[in-house]
mmCIF file of C-alpha atoms in Angstrom:
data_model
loop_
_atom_site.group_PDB
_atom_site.id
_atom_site.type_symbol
_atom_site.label_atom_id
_atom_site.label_comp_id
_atom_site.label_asym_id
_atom_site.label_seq_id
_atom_site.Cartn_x
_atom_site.Cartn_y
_atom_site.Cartn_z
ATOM 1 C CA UNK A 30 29.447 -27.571 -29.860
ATOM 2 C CA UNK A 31 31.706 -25.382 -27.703
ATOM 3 C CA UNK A 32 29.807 -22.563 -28.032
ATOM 4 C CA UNK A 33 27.157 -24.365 -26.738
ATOM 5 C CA UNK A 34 29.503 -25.992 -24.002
ATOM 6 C CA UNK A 35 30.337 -22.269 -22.460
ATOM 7 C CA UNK A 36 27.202 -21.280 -22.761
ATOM 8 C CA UNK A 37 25.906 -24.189 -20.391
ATOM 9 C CA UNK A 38 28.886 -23.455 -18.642
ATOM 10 C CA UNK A 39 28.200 -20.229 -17.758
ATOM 11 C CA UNK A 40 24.433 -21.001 -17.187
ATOM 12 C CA UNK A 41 25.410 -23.235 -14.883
ATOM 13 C CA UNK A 42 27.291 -20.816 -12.795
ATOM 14 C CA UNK A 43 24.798 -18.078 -12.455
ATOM 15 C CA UNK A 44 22.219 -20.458 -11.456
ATOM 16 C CA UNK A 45 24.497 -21.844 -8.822
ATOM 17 C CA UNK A 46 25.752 -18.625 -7.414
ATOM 18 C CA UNK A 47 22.194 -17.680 -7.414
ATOM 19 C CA UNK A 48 20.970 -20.782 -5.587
ATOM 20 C CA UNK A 49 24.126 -20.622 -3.245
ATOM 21 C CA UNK A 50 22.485 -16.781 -2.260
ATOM 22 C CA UNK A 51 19.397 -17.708 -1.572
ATOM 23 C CA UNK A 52 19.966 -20.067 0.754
ATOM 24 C CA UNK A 53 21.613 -17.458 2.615
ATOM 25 C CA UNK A 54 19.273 -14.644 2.045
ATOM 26 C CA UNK A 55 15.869 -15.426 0.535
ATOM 27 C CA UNK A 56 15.761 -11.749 -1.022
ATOM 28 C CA UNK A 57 19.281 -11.673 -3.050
ATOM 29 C CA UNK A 58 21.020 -7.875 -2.670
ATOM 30 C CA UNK A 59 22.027 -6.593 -5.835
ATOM 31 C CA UNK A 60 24.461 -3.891 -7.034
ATOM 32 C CA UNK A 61 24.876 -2.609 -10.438
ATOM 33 C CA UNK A 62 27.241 -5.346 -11.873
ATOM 34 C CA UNK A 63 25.299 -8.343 -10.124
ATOM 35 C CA UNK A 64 22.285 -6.604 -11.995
ATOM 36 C CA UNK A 65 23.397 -6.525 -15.060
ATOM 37 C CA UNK A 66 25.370 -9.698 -14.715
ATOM 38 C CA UNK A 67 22.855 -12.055 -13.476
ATOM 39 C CA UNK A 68 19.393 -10.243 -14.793
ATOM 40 C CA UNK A 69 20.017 -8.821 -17.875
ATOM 41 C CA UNK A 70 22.704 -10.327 -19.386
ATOM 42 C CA UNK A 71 22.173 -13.838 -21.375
ATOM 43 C CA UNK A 72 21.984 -17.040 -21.115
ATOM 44 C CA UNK A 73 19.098 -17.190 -18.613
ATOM 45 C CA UNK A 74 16.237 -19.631 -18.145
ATOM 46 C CA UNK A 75 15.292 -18.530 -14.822
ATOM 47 C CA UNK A 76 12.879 -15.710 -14.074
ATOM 48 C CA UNK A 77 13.603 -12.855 -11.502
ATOM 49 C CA UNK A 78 11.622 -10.341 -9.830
ATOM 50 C CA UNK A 79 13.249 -7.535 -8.595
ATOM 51 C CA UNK A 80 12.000 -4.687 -6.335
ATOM 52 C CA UNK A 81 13.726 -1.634 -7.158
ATOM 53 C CA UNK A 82 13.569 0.283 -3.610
ATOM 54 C CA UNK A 83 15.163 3.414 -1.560
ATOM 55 C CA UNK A 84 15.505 1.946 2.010
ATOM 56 C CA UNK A 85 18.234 4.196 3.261
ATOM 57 C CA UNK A 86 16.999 5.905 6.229
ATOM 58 C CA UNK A 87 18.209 9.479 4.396
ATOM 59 C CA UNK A 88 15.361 8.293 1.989
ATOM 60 C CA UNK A 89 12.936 8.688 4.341
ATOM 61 C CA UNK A 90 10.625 6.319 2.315
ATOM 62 C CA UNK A 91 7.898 4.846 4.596
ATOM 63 C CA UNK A 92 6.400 3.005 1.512
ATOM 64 C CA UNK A 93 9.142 0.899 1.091
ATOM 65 C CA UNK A 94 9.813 -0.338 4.193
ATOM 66 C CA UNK A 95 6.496 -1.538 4.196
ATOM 67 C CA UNK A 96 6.493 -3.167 0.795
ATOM 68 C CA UNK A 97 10.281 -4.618 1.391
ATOM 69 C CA UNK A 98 8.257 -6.256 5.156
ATOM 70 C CA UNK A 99 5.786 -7.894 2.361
ATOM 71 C CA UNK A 100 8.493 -8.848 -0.317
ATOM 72 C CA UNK A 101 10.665 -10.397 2.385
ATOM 73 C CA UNK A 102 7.495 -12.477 3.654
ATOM 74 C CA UNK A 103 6.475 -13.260 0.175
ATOM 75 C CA UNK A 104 10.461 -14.337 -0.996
ATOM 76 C CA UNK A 105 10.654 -16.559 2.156
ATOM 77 C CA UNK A 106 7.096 -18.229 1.751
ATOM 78 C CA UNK A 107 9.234 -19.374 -1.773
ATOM 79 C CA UNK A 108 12.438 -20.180 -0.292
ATOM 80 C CA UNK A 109 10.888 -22.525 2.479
ATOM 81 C CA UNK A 110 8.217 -24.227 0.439
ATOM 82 C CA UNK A 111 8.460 -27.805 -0.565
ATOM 83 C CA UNK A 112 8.307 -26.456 -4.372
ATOM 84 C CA UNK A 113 10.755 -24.473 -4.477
ATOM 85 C CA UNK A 114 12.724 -24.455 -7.130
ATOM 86 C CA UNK A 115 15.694 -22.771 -9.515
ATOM 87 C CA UNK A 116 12.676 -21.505 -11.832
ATOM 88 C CA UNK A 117 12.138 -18.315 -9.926
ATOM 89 C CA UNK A 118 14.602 -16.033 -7.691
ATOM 90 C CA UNK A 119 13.453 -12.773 -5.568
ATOM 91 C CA UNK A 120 16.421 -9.660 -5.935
ATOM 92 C CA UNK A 121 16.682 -6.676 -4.490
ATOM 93 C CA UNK A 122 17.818 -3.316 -5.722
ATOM 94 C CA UNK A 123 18.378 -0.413 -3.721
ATOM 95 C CA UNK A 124 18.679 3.198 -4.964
ATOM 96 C CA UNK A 125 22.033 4.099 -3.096
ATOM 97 C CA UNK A 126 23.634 0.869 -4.089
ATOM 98 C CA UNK A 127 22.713 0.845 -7.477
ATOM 99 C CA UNK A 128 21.765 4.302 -8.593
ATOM 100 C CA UNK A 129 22.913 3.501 -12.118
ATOM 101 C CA UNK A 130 20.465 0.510 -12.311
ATOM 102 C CA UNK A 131 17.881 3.255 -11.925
ATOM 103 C CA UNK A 132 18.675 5.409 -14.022
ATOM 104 C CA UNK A 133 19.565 2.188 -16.881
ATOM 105 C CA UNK A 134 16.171 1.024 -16.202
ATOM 106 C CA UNK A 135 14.567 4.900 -16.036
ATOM 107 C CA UNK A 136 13.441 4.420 -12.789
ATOM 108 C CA UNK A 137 11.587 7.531 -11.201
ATOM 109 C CA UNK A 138 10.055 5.889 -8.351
ATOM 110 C CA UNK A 139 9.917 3.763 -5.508
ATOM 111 C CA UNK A 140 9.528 1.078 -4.639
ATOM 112 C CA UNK A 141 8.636 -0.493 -7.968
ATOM 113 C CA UNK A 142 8.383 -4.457 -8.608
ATOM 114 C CA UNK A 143 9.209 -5.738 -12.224
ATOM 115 C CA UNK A 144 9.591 -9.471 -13.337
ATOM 116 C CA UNK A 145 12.620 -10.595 -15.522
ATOM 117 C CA UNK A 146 11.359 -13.693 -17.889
ATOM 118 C CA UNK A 147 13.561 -15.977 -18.493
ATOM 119 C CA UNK A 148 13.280 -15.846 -22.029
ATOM 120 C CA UNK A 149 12.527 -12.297 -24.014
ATOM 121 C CA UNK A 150 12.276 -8.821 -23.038
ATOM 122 C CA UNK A 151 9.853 -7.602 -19.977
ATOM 123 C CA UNK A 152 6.601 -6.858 -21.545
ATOM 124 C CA UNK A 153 4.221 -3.820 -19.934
ATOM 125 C CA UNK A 154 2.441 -6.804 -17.775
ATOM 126 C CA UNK A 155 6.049 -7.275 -16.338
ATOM 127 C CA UNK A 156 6.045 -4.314 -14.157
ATOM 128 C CA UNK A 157 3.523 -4.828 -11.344
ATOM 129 C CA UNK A 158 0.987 -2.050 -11.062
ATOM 130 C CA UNK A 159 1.034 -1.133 -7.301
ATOM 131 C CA UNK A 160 -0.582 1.930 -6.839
ATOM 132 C CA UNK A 161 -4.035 0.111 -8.133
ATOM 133 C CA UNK A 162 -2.951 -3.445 -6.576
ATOM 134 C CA UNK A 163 -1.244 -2.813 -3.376
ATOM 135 C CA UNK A 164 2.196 -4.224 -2.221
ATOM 136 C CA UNK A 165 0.509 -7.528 0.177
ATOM 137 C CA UNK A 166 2.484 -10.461 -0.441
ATOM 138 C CA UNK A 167 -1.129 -12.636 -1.867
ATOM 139 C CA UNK A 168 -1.243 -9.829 -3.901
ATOM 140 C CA UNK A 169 2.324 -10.067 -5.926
ATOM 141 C CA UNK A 170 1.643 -13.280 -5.560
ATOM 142 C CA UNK A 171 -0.665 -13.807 -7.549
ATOM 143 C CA UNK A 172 0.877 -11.519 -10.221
ATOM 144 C CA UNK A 173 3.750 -13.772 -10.266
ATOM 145 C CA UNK A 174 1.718 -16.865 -10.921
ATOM 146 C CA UNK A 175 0.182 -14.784 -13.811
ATOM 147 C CA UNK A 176 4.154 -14.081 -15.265
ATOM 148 C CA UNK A 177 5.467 -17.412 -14.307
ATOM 149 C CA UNK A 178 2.886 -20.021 -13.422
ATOM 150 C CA UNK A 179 4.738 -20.380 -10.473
ATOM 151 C CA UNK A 180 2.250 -20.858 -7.211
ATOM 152 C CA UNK A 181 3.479 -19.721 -3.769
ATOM 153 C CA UNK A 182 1.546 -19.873 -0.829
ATOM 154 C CA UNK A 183 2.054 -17.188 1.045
ATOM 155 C CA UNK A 184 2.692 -17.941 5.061
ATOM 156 C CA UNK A 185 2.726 -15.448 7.298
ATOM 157 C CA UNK A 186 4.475 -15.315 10.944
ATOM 158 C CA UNK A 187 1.453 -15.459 13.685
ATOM 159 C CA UNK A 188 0.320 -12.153 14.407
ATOM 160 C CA UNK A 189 -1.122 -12.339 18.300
ATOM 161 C CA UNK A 190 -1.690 -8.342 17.975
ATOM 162 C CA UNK A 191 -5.477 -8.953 16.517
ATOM 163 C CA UNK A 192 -7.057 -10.713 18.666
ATOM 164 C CA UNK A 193 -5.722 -9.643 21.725
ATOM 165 C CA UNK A 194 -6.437 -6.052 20.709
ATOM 166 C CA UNK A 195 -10.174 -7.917 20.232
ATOM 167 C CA UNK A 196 -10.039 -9.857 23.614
ATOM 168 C CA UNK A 197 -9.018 -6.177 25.893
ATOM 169 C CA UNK A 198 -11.808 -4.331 24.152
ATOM 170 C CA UNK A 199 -13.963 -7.247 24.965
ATOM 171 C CA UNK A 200 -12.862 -7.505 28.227
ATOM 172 C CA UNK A 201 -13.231 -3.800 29.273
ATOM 173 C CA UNK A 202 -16.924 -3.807 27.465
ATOM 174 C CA UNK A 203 -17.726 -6.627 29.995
ATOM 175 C CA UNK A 204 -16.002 -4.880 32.507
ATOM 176 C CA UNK A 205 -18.410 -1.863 32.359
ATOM 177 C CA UNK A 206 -21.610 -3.443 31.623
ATOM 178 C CA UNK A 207 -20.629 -5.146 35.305
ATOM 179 C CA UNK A 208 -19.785 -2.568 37.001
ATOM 180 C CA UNK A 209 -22.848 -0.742 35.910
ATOM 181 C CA UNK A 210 -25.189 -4.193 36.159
ATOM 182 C CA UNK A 211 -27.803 -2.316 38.613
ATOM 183 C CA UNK A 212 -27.926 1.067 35.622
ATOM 184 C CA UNK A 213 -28.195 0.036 31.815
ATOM 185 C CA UNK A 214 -29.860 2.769 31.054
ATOM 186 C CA UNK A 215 -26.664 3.966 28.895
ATOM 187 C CA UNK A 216 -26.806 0.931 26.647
ATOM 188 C CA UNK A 217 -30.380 2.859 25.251
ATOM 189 C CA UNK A 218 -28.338 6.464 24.900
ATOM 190 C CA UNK A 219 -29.491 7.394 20.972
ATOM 191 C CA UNK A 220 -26.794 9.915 21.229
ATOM 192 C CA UNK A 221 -24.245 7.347 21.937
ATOM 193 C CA UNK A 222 -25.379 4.609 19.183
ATOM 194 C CA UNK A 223 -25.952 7.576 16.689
ATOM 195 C CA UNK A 224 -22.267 8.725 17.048
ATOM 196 C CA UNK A 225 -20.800 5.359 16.814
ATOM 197 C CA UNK A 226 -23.048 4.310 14.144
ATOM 198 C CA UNK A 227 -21.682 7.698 12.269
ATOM 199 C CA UNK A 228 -17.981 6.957 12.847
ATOM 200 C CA UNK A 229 -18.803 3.417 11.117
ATOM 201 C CA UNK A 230 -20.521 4.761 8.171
ATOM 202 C CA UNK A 231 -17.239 7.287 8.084
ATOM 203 C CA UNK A 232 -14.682 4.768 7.915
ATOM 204 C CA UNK A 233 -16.371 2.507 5.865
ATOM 205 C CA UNK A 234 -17.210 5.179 3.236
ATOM 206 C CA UNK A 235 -13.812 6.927 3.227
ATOM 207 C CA UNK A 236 -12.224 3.531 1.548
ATOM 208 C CA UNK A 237 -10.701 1.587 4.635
ATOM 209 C CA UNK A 238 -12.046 -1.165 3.589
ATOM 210 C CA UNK A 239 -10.430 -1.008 0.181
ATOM 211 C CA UNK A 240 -7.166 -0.477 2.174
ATOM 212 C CA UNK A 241 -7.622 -3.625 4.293
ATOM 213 C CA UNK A 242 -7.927 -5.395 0.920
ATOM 214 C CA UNK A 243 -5.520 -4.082 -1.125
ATOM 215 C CA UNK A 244 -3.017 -3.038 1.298
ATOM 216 C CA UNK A 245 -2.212 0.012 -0.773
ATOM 217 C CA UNK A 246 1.084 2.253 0.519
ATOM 218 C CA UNK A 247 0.464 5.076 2.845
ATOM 219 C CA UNK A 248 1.769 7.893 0.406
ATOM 220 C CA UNK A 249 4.024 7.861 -2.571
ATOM 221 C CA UNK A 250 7.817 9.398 -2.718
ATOM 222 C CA UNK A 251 9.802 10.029 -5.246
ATOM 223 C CA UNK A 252 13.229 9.415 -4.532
ATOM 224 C CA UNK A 253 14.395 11.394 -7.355
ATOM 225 C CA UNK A 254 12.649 14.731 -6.349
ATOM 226 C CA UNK A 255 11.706 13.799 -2.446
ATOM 227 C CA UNK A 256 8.374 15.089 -3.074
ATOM 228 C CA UNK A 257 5.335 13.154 -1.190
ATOM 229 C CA UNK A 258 1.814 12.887 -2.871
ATOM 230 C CA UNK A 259 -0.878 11.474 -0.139
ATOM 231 C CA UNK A 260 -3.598 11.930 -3.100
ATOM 232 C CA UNK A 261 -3.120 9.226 -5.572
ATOM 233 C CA UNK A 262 -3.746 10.982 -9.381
ATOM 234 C CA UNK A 263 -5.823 7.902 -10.696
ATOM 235 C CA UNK A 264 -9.617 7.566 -10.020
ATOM 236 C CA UNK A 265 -8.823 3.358 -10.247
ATOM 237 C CA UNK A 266 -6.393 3.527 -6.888
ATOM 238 C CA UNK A 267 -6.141 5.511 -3.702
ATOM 239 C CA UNK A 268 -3.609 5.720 -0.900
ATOM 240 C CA UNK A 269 -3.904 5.049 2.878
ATOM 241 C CA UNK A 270 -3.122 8.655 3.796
ATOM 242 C CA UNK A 271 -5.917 9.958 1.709
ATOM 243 C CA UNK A 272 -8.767 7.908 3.128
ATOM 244 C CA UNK A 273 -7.645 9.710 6.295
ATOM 245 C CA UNK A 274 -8.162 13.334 4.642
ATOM 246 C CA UNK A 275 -11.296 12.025 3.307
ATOM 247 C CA UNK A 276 -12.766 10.463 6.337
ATOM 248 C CA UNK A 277 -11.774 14.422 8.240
ATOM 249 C CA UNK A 278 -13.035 16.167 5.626
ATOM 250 C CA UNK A 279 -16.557 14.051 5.381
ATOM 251 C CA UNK A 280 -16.432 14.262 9.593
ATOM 252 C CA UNK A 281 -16.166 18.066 9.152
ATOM 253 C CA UNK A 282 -19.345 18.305 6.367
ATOM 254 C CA UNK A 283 -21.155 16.080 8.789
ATOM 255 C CA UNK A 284 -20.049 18.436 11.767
ATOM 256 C CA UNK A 285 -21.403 21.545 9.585
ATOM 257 C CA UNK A 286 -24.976 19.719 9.091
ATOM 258 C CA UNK A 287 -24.878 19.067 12.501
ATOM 259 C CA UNK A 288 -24.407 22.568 13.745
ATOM 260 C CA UNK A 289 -27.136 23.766 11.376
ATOM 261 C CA UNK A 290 -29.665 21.528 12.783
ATOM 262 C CA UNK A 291 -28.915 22.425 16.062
ATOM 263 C CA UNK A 292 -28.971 26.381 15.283
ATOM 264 C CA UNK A 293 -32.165 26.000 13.595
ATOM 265 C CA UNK A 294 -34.416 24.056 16.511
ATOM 266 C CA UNK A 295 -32.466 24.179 19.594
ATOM 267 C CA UNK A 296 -33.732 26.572 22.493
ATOM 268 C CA UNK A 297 -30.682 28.490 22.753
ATOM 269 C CA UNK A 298 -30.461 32.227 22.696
ATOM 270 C CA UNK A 299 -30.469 33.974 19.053
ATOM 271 C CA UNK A 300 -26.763 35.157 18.924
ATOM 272 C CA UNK A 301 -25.500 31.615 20.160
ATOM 273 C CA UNK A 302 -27.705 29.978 17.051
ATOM 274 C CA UNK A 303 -26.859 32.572 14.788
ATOM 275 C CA UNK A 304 -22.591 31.998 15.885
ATOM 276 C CA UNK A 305 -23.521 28.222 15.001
ATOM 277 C CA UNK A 306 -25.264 28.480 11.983
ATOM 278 C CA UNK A 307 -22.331 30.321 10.200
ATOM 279 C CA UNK A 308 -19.669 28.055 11.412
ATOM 280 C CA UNK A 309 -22.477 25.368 10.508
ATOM 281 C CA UNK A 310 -22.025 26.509 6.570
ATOM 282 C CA UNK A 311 -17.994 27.514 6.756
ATOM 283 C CA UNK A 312 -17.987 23.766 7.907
ATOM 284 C CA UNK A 313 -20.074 22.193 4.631
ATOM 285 C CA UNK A 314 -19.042 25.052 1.905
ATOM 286 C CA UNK A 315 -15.155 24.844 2.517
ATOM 287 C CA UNK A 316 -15.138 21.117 3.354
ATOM 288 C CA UNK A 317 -17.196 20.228 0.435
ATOM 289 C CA UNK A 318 -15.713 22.075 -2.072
ATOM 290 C CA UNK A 319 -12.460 20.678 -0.746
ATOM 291 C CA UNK A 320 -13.837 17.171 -1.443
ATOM 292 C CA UNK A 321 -15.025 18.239 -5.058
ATOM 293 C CA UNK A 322 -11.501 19.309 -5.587
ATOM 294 C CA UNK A 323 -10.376 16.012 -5.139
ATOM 295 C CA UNK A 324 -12.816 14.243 -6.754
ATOM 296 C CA UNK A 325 -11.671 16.398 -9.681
ATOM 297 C CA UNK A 326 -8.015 15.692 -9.345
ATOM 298 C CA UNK A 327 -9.019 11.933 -9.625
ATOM 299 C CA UNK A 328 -11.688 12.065 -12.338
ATOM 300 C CA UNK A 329 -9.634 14.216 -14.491
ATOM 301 C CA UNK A 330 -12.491 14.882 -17.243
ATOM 302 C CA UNK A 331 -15.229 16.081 -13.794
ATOM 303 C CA UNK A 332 -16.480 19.594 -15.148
ATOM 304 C CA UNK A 333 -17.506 21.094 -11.978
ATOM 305 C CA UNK A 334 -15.682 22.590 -9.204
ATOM 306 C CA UNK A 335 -16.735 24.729 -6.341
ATOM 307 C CA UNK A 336 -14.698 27.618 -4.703
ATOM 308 C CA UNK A 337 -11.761 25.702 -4.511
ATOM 309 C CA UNK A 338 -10.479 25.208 -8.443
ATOM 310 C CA UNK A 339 -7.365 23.539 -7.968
ATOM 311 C CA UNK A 340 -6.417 20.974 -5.405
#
């Protein structure tokens, strides 16, 4: 009976203290001992999630200032709902004030988001995959109401930035089609609808839609090392900076086709069309083989390769 006295006891005052730093600060700050104290340690029948992150400017970690923007809207959407509760509580670790929580939890990368049941071990499901699912707040959302049943509706501040952008494109459309009211003759320019019809098909095929979905980060860093990958190494995820290299590198194979066309039936004179034509293939043969290469990296068992073997 008195072990079971302290051990309410002392349940009772790491629930408090964490309550009492919540209402401060919906994303609690953690150091080593607070980590080990309040997460790991027994008794617990609370659940936390912690993001382990590298925030420091010195870090130089664009990634996780994003995903700590998302965390702190997806903590507070918690802390101000009507159901909140003492079942769930949103921590923070960074690298340079708790470098031994890294290297205790063998840490290698950030940021990283991993859920703390309340009762047991973290299984594999525990750690949230975010190179494949993004860092959006609906997104670890929704993997916390897979670990903990616990449903938070994410609210977001209002974000004017949209539809004004929307409403001053709008505006200076109108705004030409009026001052040119007396000549439309522009609005039936195939040039014109060809080349916005191929910057379309450009962004839309080099994954930005993907992006817009999964808000995935824009490169990855290891804090350990320092060293930046902007080409994600599984064919199931993809990061922002590497739609951008793809949508250049399928604008510069599209440039190359272009030129060739134009060398082979324009009216120009024979050295100009022969000048084009090679820079027309240098275009599609390095730009293409520089796409196979990373179609390769991704799909690690693709056999073929072209010119370019290695990434």
């Amino acid at each position: 009976h008195c072990f079971s006295f302290f051990v309410q006891m002392l349940l009772s005052e790491k629930v408090g203290q964490l309550m009492d730093w919540a209402s401060k600060r919906a994303v609690i700050r953690m150091n080593g001992d607070k980590f080990r104290r309040l997460v790991k340690a027994p008794p617990r029948n609370y659940s936390v999630v912690v993001m382990f992150t590298a925030l420091q400017p010195q870090r130089q970690c664009v990634v996780c200032k994003q995903a700590d923007e998302e965390y702190q809207i997806l903590a507070n959407s918690w802390r101000y709902s009507s159901a909140f509760t003492n079942k769930i509580f949103f921590a923070a670790v960074d690298f340079d004030e708790g470098s031994d929580v890294f290297h205790m939890m063998n840490m290698n990368s950030a940021p990283t988001f991993m859920h703390f049941p309340s009762k047991g071990k973290p299984k594999r499901a525990d750690t949230y995959d975010l190179p494949v699912r993004g860092f959006a707040a609906e997104q670890l959302a929704r993997w916390i109401a897979d670990r903990t049943d616990v449903v938070i509706r994410v609210i977001r501040p209002p974000n004017y930035a949209g539809p004004l952008m929307l409403g001053f494109l709008l505006a200076v459309i109108g705004g030409l089609v009026y001052l040119r009211r007396n000549n439309l003759d522009f609005l039936y320019n195939r040039n014109a609808w060809a080349f916005a019809a191929l910057c379309f098909v450009l962004i839309m095929t080099s994954g930005q839609m993907w992006n817009h979905i999964r808000g995935p980060p824009y490169a990855h860093k290891n804090p350990n090392t320092g060293q930046v990958s902007y080409i994600h190494g599984s064919s199931q995820a993809q990061f922002v900076a590497e739609t951008h290299i793809v949508l250049l590198f399928n604008a510069a194979v599209t440039l190359g086709m272009v030129l060739l066309h134009e060398a082979a039936t324009s009216d120009m004179e024979i050295g100009k069309r022969k000048i084009m034509c090679v820079a027309g293939i240098g275009l599609v043969v390095f730009f293409y083989s520089w796409l196979l290469s990373i179609f390769k990296a991704k799909y690690h068992g693709y056999p073929y390769s072209f010119l370019l073997m290695v990434l």
